[in-house]
């Protein structure tokens, strides 16, 4: 049996997990998936994700790959077997074969994140751990204007919590930022060719300060130009962030 | 200070609680609310809910009343104080004064419940404990036709898990049943002048059997006519049920 590249789409509620990445704490999303793979194949199989997510961060559609000989009658049977072994907060929503050269991380050409804010004086129990609760009204028009600053190719050094993580450069191209409001739920979407460590949460933190009239757009421009984290506003909490989509060439 | 009737609207995620009603287990919604009231007033204050909800059942807007002299500068301050003392899965979303004769349970003229089903082969981690997961497709047209049987005044003895709970009669008037489908989420809404113990979950259990082609509409009619629980299908799980609204005369 020749080994094949398996591609998984994974949805998870990040609340109970210590983030994506395998580590000493066994309670990570990657750790649970690798244990499920080991249960199915009877030996350890390393799994590669499109990227890490922090503790408490969610995923609508994380992508992960591993290489192994086909083991089940069908990909549907593989998916069912993995879900059987996984905790219910993690679901494999799709399993396909990919080209031999395909890799969840190295083949990725871009990502989309969404960030949910619950903007109402009283929090909603059903939004607990699913959105950032901000009791006072935000000025969405100002936030939308500010968000335009981020679109395009910029050095986002001011918006990463650890510039050392960015191996070569802190320059990234953000292709789209949209902010939608539906009742008390505000959702910010960020699309780009890549995001630095904690970049989305730092961008959200800055946009929220603008929405609270505690930061002007020209001050935000100064922060972006400064290229140093020390001047930037706070990081938004993990619970509002969702990895929504990973993009690949040829939609593969 | 003359005592006043306080009316609270309460939203809760029922997952972590042993139901509404105060009991030996201190972890009930009523128990948490009464402890919060005791914290605020410095003495025990009994709280009356519009009715009980079982362990795991949620509420969009449960209504509860208690009588006490005004204690805070404003009702907003009372609401904030109660929410400060409550677990985050329980929120007081509104606090008002009511007429002296108003009582959350005895003044209620009707209720609306909603029941959520996640109808998709793969469950959604964000719907865990929030919907009943049914992997195989349901025939919604058949369910809608069957639901019409319940509308009107009927003896629902076949659909209560404990007829002894109904003090006088097991006759209830159901005024509306609607079933909406939005992607994989099916929501059933039941409005009526009152519901017997576990009645909504038993009605849902029966409608689902119809949607699965495991029960015909004429068989369902026979079950309704039989007026005995022993012939009725299974109770739907608690996690899908939400007390959506309590109705009072004069909207008070």
CSV table of C-alpha atoms in Angstrom, one decimal:
chain,number,residue,atom,x,y,z
A,1,UNK,CA,0.0,0.0,0.0
A,2,UNK,CA,1.6,3.3,-1.1
A,3,UNK,CA,1.3,6.1,1.5
A,4,UNK,CA,-1.1,8.8,0.5
A,5,UNK,CA,-1.5,12.4,1.7
A,6,UNK,CA,-4.7,12.7,3.7
A,7,UNK,CA,-6.2,16.1,4.1
A,8,UNK,CA,-8.6,16.8,7.0
A,9,UNK,CA,-10.8,19.8,7.6
A,10,UNK,CA,-11.2,20.2,11.4
A,11,UNK,CA,-13.7,22.3,13.3
A,12,UNK,CA,-13.2,22.9,17.0
A,13,UNK,CA,-14.4,24.8,20.0
A,14,UNK,CA,-11.0,25.9,21.5
A,15,UNK,CA,-12.4,26.5,25.0
A,16,UNK,CA,-11.3,23.3,26.7
A,17,UNK,CA,-7.9,23.0,24.9
A,18,UNK,CA,-4.4,24.3,25.5
A,19,UNK,CA,-4.2,25.5,21.9
A,20,UNK,CA,-3.5,23.6,18.6
A,21,UNK,CA,0.1,22.6,19.0
A,22,UNK,CA,1.2,19.3,20.4
A,23,UNK,CA,3.2,19.9,23.6
A,24,UNK,CA,3.8,18.4,27.1
A,25,UNK,CA,0.2,19.2,28.0
A,26,UNK,CA,-1.6,16.3,26.2
A,27,UNK,CA,-4.8,18.4,25.9
A,28,UNK,CA,-4.2,20.1,22.6
A,29,UNK,CA,-6.1,19.8,19.4
A,30,UNK,CA,-3.2,18.4,17.5
A,31,UNK,CA,-2.5,16.0,20.3
A,32,UNK,CA,-6.1,14.7,20.3
A,33,UNK,CA,-6.0,14.3,16.5
A,34,UNK,CA,-2.6,12.5,16.6
A,35,UNK,CA,-3.9,10.1,19.3
A,36,UNK,CA,-7.0,9.4,17.2
A,37,UNK,CA,-4.8,8.7,14.2
A,38,UNK,CA,-2.6,6.4,16.3
A,39,UNK,CA,-5.8,4.5,17.4
A,40,UNK,CA,-6.8,4.1,13.7
A,41,UNK,CA,-3.4,3.1,12.3
A,42,UNK,CA,-1.9,1.4,15.3
A,43,UNK,CA,1.2,3.5,15.2
A,44,UNK,CA,2.1,7.2,15.7
A,45,UNK,CA,1.5,9.4,12.6
A,46,UNK,CA,2.6,13.0,12.7
A,47,UNK,CA,0.0,15.6,11.7
A,48,UNK,CA,0.7,19.0,10.2
A,49,UNK,CA,-1.7,21.9,10.7
A,50,UNK,CA,-2.0,25.0,8.5
A,51,UNK,CA,-0.7,26.9,11.6
A,52,UNK,CA,-1.2,27.1,15.3
A,53,UNK,CA,-4.1,28.5,17.2
A,54,UNK,CA,-3.7,29.7,20.8
A,55,UNK,CA,-5.5,28.3,23.8
A,56,UNK,CA,-9.1,29.3,23.7
A,57,UNK,CA,-9.1,30.1,19.9
A,58,UNK,CA,-11.6,28.3,17.8
A,59,UNK,CA,-11.6,27.0,14.2
A,60,UNK,CA,-14.4,26.7,11.7
A,61,UNK,CA,-12.2,25.0,9.2
A,62,UNK,CA,-8.6,24.3,10.2
A,63,UNK,CA,-6.7,22.2,7.7
A,64,UNK,CA,-4.3,19.4,8.6
A,65,UNK,CA,-2.4,16.8,6.6
A,66,UNK,CA,-0.8,13.4,7.4
A,67,UNK,CA,0.7,10.7,5.2
A,68,UNK,CA,-0.2,7.1,5.6
A,69,UNK,CA,-1.4,4.1,3.5
A,70,UNK,CA,-5.1,4.1,3.0
A,71,UNK,CA,-6.6,2.2,5.9
A,72,UNK,CA,-10.4,2.4,5.7
A,73,UNK,CA,-12.9,1.3,3.0
A,74,UNK,CA,-13.8,4.9,2.4
A,75,UNK,CA,-12.8,8.4,3.5
A,76,UNK,CA,-16.3,8.6,5.1
A,77,UNK,CA,-15.3,5.6,7.2
A,78,UNK,CA,-12.0,7.3,8.2
A,79,UNK,CA,-13.8,10.4,9.2
A,80,UNK,CA,-16.3,8.5,11.3
A,81,UNK,CA,-13.5,6.6,13.0
A,82,UNK,CA,-11.5,9.7,13.8
A,83,UNK,CA,-14.6,11.4,15.2
A,84,UNK,CA,-15.4,8.4,17.3
A,85,UNK,CA,-12.0,8.7,19.0
A,86,UNK,CA,-12.0,12.5,19.3
A,87,UNK,CA,-13.5,14.6,22.1
A,88,UNK,CA,-16.9,16.1,20.9
A,89,UNK,CA,-15.4,19.6,20.9
A,90,UNK,CA,-13.2,18.6,17.9
A,91,UNK,CA,-14.8,17.3,14.7
A,92,UNK,CA,-13.3,16.2,11.4
A,93,UNK,CA,-15.8,17.7,9.0
A,94,UNK,CA,-14.1,16.5,5.8
A,95,UNK,CA,-11.5,14.0,4.8
A,96,UNK,CA,-10.0,13.8,1.3
A,97,UNK,CA,-6.9,12.7,-0.5
A,98,UNK,CA,-4.5,15.4,-1.6
A,99,UNK,CA,-1.7,15.5,-4.1
A,100,UNK,CA,1.6,14.0,-2.9
A,101,UNK,CA,3.2,17.5,-2.7
A,102,UNK,CA,0.3,19.0,-0.7
A,103,UNK,CA,1.1,20.2,2.8
A,104,UNK,CA,-1.4,21.9,5.1
A,105,UNK,CA,1.1,24.6,6.1
A,106,UNK,CA,3.6,25.0,3.2
A,107,UNK,CA,0.9,24.9,0.5
A,108,UNK,CA,-1.3,27.5,2.2
A,109,UNK,CA,-1.5,30.8,0.2
A,110,UNK,CA,-3.7,32.7,2.7
A,111,UNK,CA,-6.1,32.6,5.6
A,112,UNK,CA,-9.3,34.1,6.8
A,113,UNK,CA,-10.0,34.7,10.5
A,114,UNK,CA,-13.2,36.1,12.0
A,115,UNK,CA,-13.4,37.8,15.4
A,116,UNK,CA,-16.7,38.0,17.3
A,117,UNK,CA,-17.6,40.7,19.7
A,118,UNK,CA,-20.8,40.7,21.8
A,119,UNK,CA,-21.6,44.4,22.2
A,120,UNK,CA,-24.4,44.7,24.7
A,121,UNK,CA,-24.6,45.9,28.3
A,122,UNK,CA,-25.5,42.4,29.5
A,123,UNK,CA,-23.5,39.4,28.3
A,124,UNK,CA,-25.3,36.5,26.7
A,125,UNK,CA,-24.7,33.1,28.4
A,126,UNK,CA,-24.7,31.4,25.0
A,127,UNK,CA,-21.9,33.7,23.8
A,128,UNK,CA,-19.7,32.8,26.8
A,129,UNK,CA,-16.2,31.8,25.5
A,130,UNK,CA,-17.5,32.4,22.0
A,131,UNK,CA,-17.2,36.2,21.8
A,132,UNK,CA,-15.5,39.1,23.5
A,133,UNK,CA,-18.0,40.9,25.7
A,134,UNK,CA,-17.8,44.7,25.4
A,135,UNK,CA,-20.7,46.3,27.3
A,136,UNK,CA,-20.4,49.9,26.0
A,137,UNK,CA,-21.4,50.8,22.4
A,138,UNK,CA,-18.7,50.8,19.7
A,139,UNK,CA,-18.7,53.2,16.8
A,140,UNK,CA,-18.6,50.9,13.9
A,141,UNK,CA,-18.1,53.6,11.2
A,142,UNK,CA,-14.9,54.7,12.8
A,143,UNK,CA,-13.7,51.1,13.1
A,144,UNK,CA,-14.4,50.5,9.5
A,145,UNK,CA,-12.5,53.6,8.5
A,146,UNK,CA,-9.6,52.5,10.7
A,147,UNK,CA,-9.6,49.0,9.3
A,148,UNK,CA,-8.7,50.3,5.9
A,149,UNK,CA,-5.3,51.2,7.2
A,150,UNK,CA,-4.5,47.6,7.5
A,151,UNK,CA,-5.4,46.6,3.9
A,152,UNK,CA,-2.4,46.2,1.6
A,153,UNK,CA,1.2,45.1,2.2
A,154,UNK,CA,2.5,46.4,5.5
A,155,UNK,CA,5.2,45.7,8.1
A,156,UNK,CA,2.9,44.6,11.0
A,157,UNK,CA,5.7,44.4,13.6
A,158,UNK,CA,3.6,46.7,15.9
A,159,UNK,CA,0.9,44.0,15.9
A,160,UNK,CA,2.7,40.9,16.7
A,161,UNK,CA,3.2,39.8,20.3
A,162,UNK,CA,6.5,38.1,19.5
A,163,UNK,CA,8.4,39.3,16.4
A,164,UNK,CA,10.9,36.5,16.8
A,165,UNK,CA,8.3,34.0,15.7
A,166,UNK,CA,8.3,35.6,12.2
A,167,UNK,CA,11.2,33.7,10.7
A,168,UNK,CA,12.2,36.2,8.0
A,169,UNK,CA,10.0,39.2,7.9
A,170,UNK,CA,7.1,40.9,9.7
A,171,UNK,CA,5.6,42.1,6.3
A,172,UNK,CA,2.3,40.7,5.5
A,173,UNK,CA,-0.4,41.4,2.9
A,174,UNK,CA,-3.9,41.9,4.2
A,175,UNK,CA,-6.3,41.7,1.4
A,176,UNK,CA,-9.6,42.3,3.1
A,177,UNK,CA,-11.0,43.5,6.4
A,178,UNK,CA,-14.8,43.6,6.8
A,179,UNK,CA,-16.9,44.5,9.9
A,180,UNK,CA,-20.5,43.3,10.1
A,181,UNK,CA,-23.0,44.0,12.8
A,182,UNK,CA,-26.1,41.9,13.5
A,183,UNK,CA,-27.9,43.0,16.6
A,184,UNK,CA,-25.4,42.9,19.5
A,185,UNK,CA,-23.0,40.7,17.5
A,186,UNK,CA,-20.1,42.4,15.7
A,187,UNK,CA,-18.0,40.2,13.5
A,188,UNK,CA,-14.7,41.4,12.0
A,189,UNK,CA,-13.2,39.3,9.2
A,190,UNK,CA,-9.5,39.4,8.2
A,191,UNK,CA,-8.2,37.9,5.0
A,192,UNK,CA,-4.5,37.9,4.0
A,193,UNK,CA,-1.6,35.9,2.8
A,194,UNK,CA,-0.5,35.2,6.3
A,195,UNK,CA,-0.7,36.5,9.9
A,196,UNK,CA,1.9,37.0,12.5
A,197,UNK,CA,1.7,35.6,16.0
A,198,UNK,CA,-1.4,37.2,17.7
A,199,UNK,CA,-1.7,39.7,14.8
A,200,UNK,CA,-5.4,39.3,14.4
A,201,UNK,CA,-6.1,39.7,18.1
A,202,UNK,CA,-3.8,42.8,18.2
A,203,UNK,CA,-5.5,44.3,15.2
A,204,UNK,CA,-8.9,43.8,16.9
A,205,UNK,CA,-7.6,45.3,20.1
A,206,UNK,CA,-6.6,48.5,18.2
A,207,UNK,CA,-9.8,48.7,16.2
A,208,UNK,CA,-11.9,48.4,19.4
A,209,UNK,CA,-9.9,51.3,20.9
A,210,UNK,CA,-10.9,53.3,17.9
A,211,UNK,CA,-14.5,52.2,18.3
A,212,UNK,CA,-14.4,53.4,21.9
A,213,UNK,CA,-12.9,56.8,20.8
A,214,UNK,CA,-9.8,56.1,22.8
A,215,UNK,CA,-7.6,56.1,19.8
A,216,UNK,CA,-7.7,58.2,16.6
A,217,UNK,CA,-7.1,56.9,13.1
A,218,UNK,CA,-4.0,59.1,12.9
A,219,UNK,CA,-2.7,57.6,16.2
A,220,UNK,CA,-3.3,54.2,14.7
A,221,UNK,CA,-1.3,55.2,11.6
A,222,UNK,CA,1.5,56.2,13.9
A,223,UNK,CA,1.4,52.9,15.7
A,224,UNK,CA,1.5,51.0,12.4
A,225,UNK,CA,4.5,53.1,11.2
A,226,UNK,CA,6.4,52.7,14.5
A,227,UNK,CA,6.9,48.9,13.8
A,228,UNK,CA,7.3,48.1,17.4
A,229,UNK,CA,4.8,46.3,19.7
A,230,UNK,CA,5.6,48.5,22.7
A,231,UNK,CA,3.3,51.3,21.4
A,232,UNK,CA,0.4,49.2,20.4
A,233,UNK,CA,-2.9,48.7,22.3
A,234,UNK,CA,-3.9,45.5,24.1
A,235,UNK,CA,-4.5,42.1,22.6
A,236,UNK,CA,-8.1,41.1,22.2
A,237,UNK,CA,-9.0,37.9,24.2
A,238,UNK,CA,-8.6,34.5,22.5
A,239,UNK,CA,-12.3,33.5,22.9
A,240,UNK,CA,-13.5,35.7,20.1
A,241,UNK,CA,-11.2,34.4,17.4
A,242,UNK,CA,-12.0,31.7,14.8
A,243,UNK,CA,-9.8,30.4,12.1
A,244,UNK,CA,-12.4,30.5,9.4
A,245,UNK,CA,-10.7,29.3,6.2
A,246,UNK,CA,-7.3,28.3,4.8
A,247,UNK,CA,-6.7,29.1,1.1
A,248,UNK,CA,-4.7,26.9,-1.3
A,249,UNK,CA,-3.8,27.2,-4.9
A,250,UNK,CA,-6.2,25.2,-7.2
A,251,UNK,CA,-8.6,25.0,-4.3
A,252,UNK,CA,-6.7,21.9,-3.2
B,1,UNK,CA,-39.8,51.0,52.8
B,2,UNK,CA,-42.9,49.2,51.4
B,3,UNK,CA,-42.1,45.9,49.8
B,4,UNK,CA,-42.4,45.8,46.0
B,5,UNK,CA,-42.8,43.0,43.6
B,6,UNK,CA,-39.6,42.7,41.4
B,7,UNK,CA,-39.8,41.0,38.1
B,8,UNK,CA,-36.7,39.5,36.6
B,9,UNK,CA,-36.1,38.2,33.1
B,10,UNK,CA,-33.4,35.5,33.2
B,11,UNK,CA,-31.4,33.9,30.4
B,12,UNK,CA,-29.4,30.8,31.1
B,13,UNK,CA,-27.4,28.1,29.5
B,14,UNK,CA,-28.8,25.1,31.4
B,15,UNK,CA,-25.8,22.8,30.7
B,16,UNK,CA,-23.9,23.2,34.0
B,17,UNK,CA,-27.0,23.3,36.3
B,18,UNK,CA,-29.2,20.7,37.9
B,19,UNK,CA,-32.3,22.3,36.5
B,20,UNK,CA,-34.3,25.4,37.7
B,21,UNK,CA,-35.8,24.3,41.0
B,22,UNK,CA,-34.1,24.8,44.3
B,23,UNK,CA,-33.3,21.5,45.9
B,24,UNK,CA,-30.6,19.8,48.0
B,25,UNK,CA,-28.1,20.1,45.1
B,26,UNK,CA,-27.2,23.8,45.5
B,27,UNK,CA,-26.3,24.1,41.8
B,28,UNK,CA,-29.7,25.0,40.4
B,29,UNK,CA,-30.7,28.2,38.6
B,30,UNK,CA,-33.2,29.2,41.3
B,31,UNK,CA,-30.6,28.4,43.9
B,32,UNK,CA,-28.0,30.6,42.3
B,33,UNK,CA,-30.6,33.5,41.9
B,34,UNK,CA,-31.7,33.2,45.6
B,35,UNK,CA,-28.1,33.2,46.8
B,36,UNK,CA,-27.5,36.4,44.7
B,37,UNK,CA,-30.7,38.0,46.2
B,38,UNK,CA,-29.5,37.1,49.7
B,39,UNK,CA,-26.1,38.7,49.0
B,40,UNK,CA,-27.9,41.9,47.9
B,41,UNK,CA,-30.5,42.1,50.6
B,42,UNK,CA,-28.6,40.5,53.5
B,43,UNK,CA,-31.4,38.0,54.1
B,44,UNK,CA,-33.0,35.1,52.3
B,45,UNK,CA,-35.7,36.1,49.8
B,46,UNK,CA,-37.8,33.4,48.1
B,47,UNK,CA,-38.0,33.6,44.3
B,48,UNK,CA,-40.8,32.3,42.2
B,49,UNK,CA,-40.2,31.2,38.6
B,50,UNK,CA,-42.8,30.9,35.9
B,51,UNK,CA,-42.2,27.2,36.0
B,52,UNK,CA,-39.4,24.7,36.3
B,53,UNK,CA,-37.0,23.7,33.6
B,54,UNK,CA,-35.2,20.3,33.8
B,55,UNK,CA,-31.4,19.8,34.1
B,56,UNK,CA,-29.7,20.8,30.8
B,57,UNK,CA,-32.7,22.8,29.5
B,58,UNK,CA,-32.0,26.4,28.6
B,59,UNK,CA,-33.9,29.7,28.8
B,60,UNK,CA,-33.9,32.7,26.5
B,61,UNK,CA,-36.3,34.5,28.9
B,62,UNK,CA,-37.4,32.8,32.0
B,63,UNK,CA,-39.5,35.1,34.3
B,64,UNK,CA,-39.1,35.2,38.1
B,65,UNK,CA,-40.6,37.4,40.8
B,66,UNK,CA,-39.7,38.2,44.4
B,67,UNK,CA,-41.0,40.7,46.9
B,68,UNK,CA,-38.7,43.0,48.8
B,69,UNK,CA,-38.3,46.7,49.6
B,70,UNK,CA,-36.4,48.6,46.9
B,71,UNK,CA,-32.7,48.3,47.8
B,72,UNK,CA,-30.7,49.9,45.0
B,73,UNK,CA,-30.7,53.4,43.4
B,74,UNK,CA,-32.0,52.0,40.2
B,75,UNK,CA,-33.2,48.7,38.7
B,76,UNK,CA,-30.2,48.9,36.5
B,77,UNK,CA,-28.0,48.8,39.6
B,78,UNK,CA,-30.0,45.9,41.0
B,79,UNK,CA,-29.5,44.0,37.7
B,80,UNK,CA,-25.8,44.7,37.7
B,81,UNK,CA,-25.5,43.6,41.4
B,82,UNK,CA,-27.3,40.3,40.7
B,83,UNK,CA,-25.2,39.6,37.6
B,84,UNK,CA,-22.1,40.3,39.6
B,85,UNK,CA,-23.0,37.5,42.1
B,86,UNK,CA,-24.4,35.1,39.5
B,87,UNK,CA,-22.3,32.5,37.5
B,88,UNK,CA,-21.8,33.7,34.0
B,89,UNK,CA,-24.1,31.0,32.5
B,90,UNK,CA,-27.0,32.9,34.2
B,91,UNK,CA,-27.8,36.5,33.3
B,92,UNK,CA,-30.6,38.8,34.5
B,93,UNK,CA,-31.4,40.5,31.3
B,94,UNK,CA,-34.1,42.8,32.6
B,95,UNK,CA,-35.4,43.9,36.0
B,96,UNK,CA,-38.6,45.9,36.5
B,97,UNK,CA,-41.2,46.5,39.2
B,98,UNK,CA,-44.5,44.7,38.7
B,99,UNK,CA,-48.0,45.3,40.1
B,100,UNK,CA,-48.5,44.0,43.7
B,101,UNK,CA,-50.7,41.1,42.4
B,102,UNK,CA,-48.2,40.0,39.8
B,103,UNK,CA,-46.7,36.5,40.2
B,104,UNK,CA,-44.3,34.9,37.7
B,105,UNK,CA,-46.2,31.6,37.8
B,106,UNK,CA,-49.8,32.3,38.7
B,107,UNK,CA,-50.1,35.3,36.4
B,108,UNK,CA,-48.7,33.5,33.4
B,109,UNK,CA,-51.2,33.0,30.6
B,110,UNK,CA,-49.0,31.0,28.2
B,111,UNK,CA,-45.5,30.0,27.2
B,112,UNK,CA,-43.4,29.5,24.1
B,113,UNK,CA,-40.6,26.9,23.9
B,114,UNK,CA,-38.2,26.3,21.1
B,115,UNK,CA,-36.4,23.1,20.4
B,116,UNK,CA,-33.2,23.0,18.3
B,117,UNK,CA,-32.1,20.0,16.2
B,118,UNK,CA,-28.7,19.8,14.4
B,119,UNK,CA,-29.5,17.7,11.4
B,120,UNK,CA,-26.2,16.9,9.7
B,121,UNK,CA,-24.0,13.7,9.5
B,122,UNK,CA,-21.3,15.4,11.5
B,123,UNK,CA,-22.1,17.3,14.7
B,124,UNK,CA,-20.9,20.9,15.2
B,125,UNK,CA,-18.8,21.5,18.2
B,126,UNK,CA,-20.5,24.9,18.7
B,127,UNK,CA,-23.8,23.1,18.9
B,128,UNK,CA,-22.7,20.7,21.6
B,129,UNK,CA,-25.3,20.9,24.5
B,130,UNK,CA,-27.2,23.4,22.5
B,131,UNK,CA,-29.1,21.1,20.1
B,132,UNK,CA,-30.1,17.5,19.6
B,133,UNK,CA,-27.7,16.0,17.0
B,134,UNK,CA,-29.6,13.8,14.5
B,135,UNK,CA,-27.2,12.6,11.7
B,136,UNK,CA,-29.8,11.3,9.2
B,137,UNK,CA,-32.0,13.6,7.2
B,138,UNK,CA,-35.5,14.4,8.5
B,139,UNK,CA,-38.5,14.9,6.3
B,140,UNK,CA,-39.7,18.3,7.5
B,141,UNK,CA,-42.9,18.3,5.4
B,142,UNK,CA,-44.2,15.2,7.2
B,143,UNK,CA,-43.2,16.7,10.6
B,144,UNK,CA,-45.1,19.9,9.8
B,145,UNK,CA,-48.2,17.9,8.8
B,146,UNK,CA,-47.9,15.9,12.0
B,147,UNK,CA,-47.4,19.0,14.2
B,148,UNK,CA,-50.9,20.2,13.1
B,149,UNK,CA,-52.4,17.3,15.2
B,150,UNK,CA,-51.2,19.0,18.4
B,151,UNK,CA,-52.7,22.4,17.7
B,152,UNK,CA,-55.9,23.1,19.6
B,153,UNK,CA,-57.2,21.8,23.0
B,154,UNK,CA,-56.2,18.2,23.6
B,155,UNK,CA,-55.7,15.8,26.5
B,156,UNK,CA,-51.9,15.5,26.3
B,157,UNK,CA,-51.7,12.6,28.8
B,158,UNK,CA,-49.7,10.5,26.3
B,159,UNK,CA,-47.1,13.2,26.2
B,160,UNK,CA,-46.3,13.8,29.8
B,161,UNK,CA,-43.6,11.8,31.6
B,162,UNK,CA,-45.5,12.1,34.9
B,163,UNK,CA,-49.2,12.7,34.7
B,164,UNK,CA,-49.3,13.1,38.6
B,165,UNK,CA,-47.5,16.4,38.2
B,166,UNK,CA,-50.5,17.9,36.4
B,167,UNK,CA,-52.6,18.9,39.4
B,168,UNK,CA,-56.0,18.9,37.9
B,169,UNK,CA,-56.0,18.0,34.3
B,170,UNK,CA,-53.8,16.9,31.4
B,171,UNK,CA,-55.7,19.0,28.9
B,172,UNK,CA,-53.7,21.9,27.4
B,173,UNK,CA,-54.3,24.3,24.5
B,174,UNK,CA,-51.5,24.4,22.0
B,175,UNK,CA,-52.0,27.6,19.9
B,176,UNK,CA,-49.1,27.3,17.5
B,177,UNK,CA,-46.4,24.8,16.3
B,178,UNK,CA,-43.9,26.0,13.7
B,179,UNK,CA,-40.9,24.2,12.3
B,180,UNK,CA,-38.2,26.3,10.5
B,181,UNK,CA,-35.1,25.0,8.8
B,182,UNK,CA,-31.9,27.0,8.3
B,183,UNK,CA,-29.1,25.0,6.9
B,184,UNK,CA,-28.5,22.0,9.2
B,185,UNK,CA,-30.4,23.7,12.1
B,186,UNK,CA,-34.1,22.8,12.5
B,187,UNK,CA,-36.0,24.8,15.1
B,188,UNK,CA,-39.4,23.7,16.4
B,189,UNK,CA,-41.5,26.3,18.3
B,190,UNK,CA,-44.4,25.5,20.5
B,191,UNK,CA,-46.8,28.1,21.9
B,192,UNK,CA,-49.6,27.3,24.3
B,193,UNK,CA,-51.5,28.1,27.5
B,194,UNK,CA,-49.3,25.7,29.4
B,195,UNK,CA,-47.3,22.5,29.0
B,196,UNK,CA,-47.2,19.4,31.1
B,197,UNK,CA,-44.0,17.9,32.6
B,198,UNK,CA,-41.7,17.0,29.7
B,199,UNK,CA,-44.5,17.6,27.2
B,200,UNK,CA,-42.5,19.6,24.7
B,201,UNK,CA,-39.6,17.1,24.7
B,202,UNK,CA,-42.2,14.3,24.2
B,203,UNK,CA,-43.9,16.1,21.3
B,204,UNK,CA,-40.5,16.6,19.7
B,205,UNK,CA,-39.6,12.9,20.2
B,206,UNK,CA,-42.8,12.0,18.4
B,207,UNK,CA,-42.4,14.5,15.5
B,208,UNK,CA,-38.8,13.3,15.0
B,209,UNK,CA,-40.1,9.7,14.6
B,210,UNK,CA,-42.5,11.0,11.9
B,211,UNK,CA,-39.6,12.8,10.2
B,212,UNK,CA,-37.6,9.6,10.2
B,213,UNK,CA,-40.6,7.7,8.7
B,214,UNK,CA,-40.7,5.5,11.8
B,215,UNK,CA,-44.2,6.7,12.7
B,216,UNK,CA,-47.1,7.6,10.5
B,217,UNK,CA,-49.4,10.5,11.2
B,218,UNK,CA,-52.4,8.2,11.9
B,219,UNK,CA,-50.2,6.3,14.4
B,220,UNK,CA,-49.5,9.6,16.0
B,221,UNK,CA,-53.2,10.3,16.2
B,222,UNK,CA,-53.7,7.0,17.9
B,223,UNK,CA,-51.1,7.8,20.4
B,224,UNK,CA,-52.7,11.2,21.2
B,225,UNK,CA,-56.1,9.5,21.5
B,226,UNK,CA,-54.7,6.8,23.8
B,227,UNK,CA,-54.0,9.3,26.6
B,228,UNK,CA,-51.4,7.1,28.1
B,229,UNK,CA,-47.6,7.6,28.1
B,230,UNK,CA,-46.9,3.9,27.7
B,231,UNK,CA,-47.5,4.0,23.9
B,232,UNK,CA,-45.7,7.2,23.1
B,233,UNK,CA,-42.2,7.5,21.5
B,234,UNK,CA,-39.1,8.6,23.4
B,235,UNK,CA,-38.4,11.9,25.0
B,236,UNK,CA,-36.1,14.2,23.1
B,237,UNK,CA,-32.9,15.2,25.0
B,238,UNK,CA,-32.9,18.2,27.3
B,239,UNK,CA,-30.1,20.0,25.6
B,240,UNK,CA,-32.2,21.1,22.6
B,241,UNK,CA,-34.9,22.8,24.7
B,242,UNK,CA,-35.2,26.5,25.4
B,243,UNK,CA,-37.9,28.4,27.3
B,244,UNK,CA,-38.3,31.2,24.9
B,245,UNK,CA,-41.0,33.4,26.3
B,246,UNK,CA,-43.6,33.6,29.1
B,247,UNK,CA,-46.8,35.4,28.3
B,248,UNK,CA,-48.8,37.6,30.7
B,249,UNK,CA,-52.0,39.6,30.4
B,250,UNK,CA,-51.4,43.3,29.6
B,251,UNK,CA,-47.8,42.4,28.6
B,252,UNK,CA,-46.9,42.8,32.4
